[in-house]
């Protein structure tokens, strides 16, 4: 992990949040390559969950909701973790993260307070008066924005059950203990789908979405041996859940642990919002001529946590040409930079051809141009950034109007006509 965190910083994937002020715990900023990687992850999720389907639509709701939303959802009462405090040094931590020997990780004493419920929602105030009447919370999940818009979406579209509403957006949790890089942070983006089904069909759809989501990760290159599906035991279910499956990843810092949750939420949320808002949120099934509150299946994953899994899975150190090469073997669809265009040397004629090709490819993909240092070093730089293709313009190009394309993983090189480079990339990237 140390190597990976250092690579992430050096190459501009991830920086500590507010680093120049000593950092703000539990926050990470995405650098130029991290921004691209996250965008590609979100685009692939959106394509698979929304764009390619006829039964799912998108939503972009606010981060601030009416405080009643969190009362209805149960977050004010239940979204808590057990907090203990060392009576000696006042260090606070989550009870379940206490070391096995029961000693305070800060001062070594063994004298803790009894656990108390600590609410993880960030609290603020709306408007100029800071009193209880203006309390608002930063959303800890995007899901509630979907539930409170259920009827708006239904009335403005012609969707029929089963159908889904998907949303990508920021979530905030005042985690007691953060750590393991992007794994547990206080501000993160989430990709959530609420899929509404007829009561009685929820098991079928729960299984369906477990398979879909597992295949999404596998299809984007996560190794089979590093990901698995588990069912959460009853005592670990969230307050809204009738049953939750989780995709677990084999994290190098903790072993198997949650990557994505796929919950069966029943009609908990719609029922609660109906109760507190007084608005009828039931669905009328035209075919069956019956009215009911739909049940919900919810696949939900953090962009940063998914990104961490993709980076860990892609990281490799190969012995190559007498040295160790560090390479990120991202799936081409996720790779931040799709290709690097390199003139073999800084010769005016080669530079002109390389730059023309670079500008042409830039219309469709994020590509870079690199003319500094030796070609070997430029290949290594591209490998480390996870760039799948290096395109070299050499002196033969002047004669055969072709370039050499080097594959990041096999390091094999092939000659491709300049006029066919775009088609070549399209075939490889999709
Ligand atoms: N709406 C359902 C929900 O919020 P969750 O299991 O609490 O469920 C969903 O969160 C996903 O969000 C997790 O599987 C994980 O990928 C991500 N996640 C949750 N808390 C996180 C944190 N503190 N830092 C980074 N990612 C987090």
mmCIF file of C-alpha atoms in Angstrom, residues 63 79 120-122 137-141 169-175 185-188 190:
data_model
loop_
_atom_site.group_PDB
_atom_site.id
_atom_site.type_symbol
_atom_site.label_atom_id
_atom_site.label_comp_id
_atom_site.label_asym_id
_atom_site.label_seq_id
_atom_site.Cartn_x
_atom_site.Cartn_y
_atom_site.Cartn_z
ATOM 1 C CA UNK A 63 -27.085 17.431 -1.117
ATOM 2 C CA UNK A 79 -27.256 6.253 11.578
ATOM 3 C CA UNK A 120 -22.384 10.156 11.597
ATOM 4 C CA UNK A 121 -24.274 12.927 9.812
ATOM 5 C CA UNK A 122 -22.598 16.320 9.392
ATOM 6 C CA UNK A 137 -27.574 17.713 7.319
ATOM 7 C CA UNK A 138 -25.122 16.932 4.537
ATOM 8 C CA UNK A 139 -26.559 13.773 3.005
ATOM 9 C CA UNK A 140 -24.871 10.538 4.119
ATOM 10 C CA UNK A 141 -26.340 8.710 1.089
ATOM 11 C CA UNK A 169 -23.226 12.332 -6.173
ATOM 12 C CA UNK A 170 -21.392 13.284 -3.026
ATOM 13 C CA UNK A 171 -22.129 11.742 0.350
ATOM 14 C CA UNK A 172 -20.711 12.857 3.702
ATOM 15 C CA UNK A 173 -20.150 10.830 6.853
ATOM 16 C CA UNK A 174 -18.455 12.025 9.989
ATOM 17 C CA UNK A 175 -16.709 8.673 10.433
ATOM 18 C CA UNK A 185 -13.200 8.769 4.204
ATOM 19 C CA UNK A 186 -15.521 11.547 5.338
ATOM 20 C CA UNK A 187 -16.510 12.969 1.943
ATOM 21 C CA UNK A 188 -16.990 10.677 -1.043
ATOM 22 C CA UNK A 190 -21.492 7.428 -4.423
#
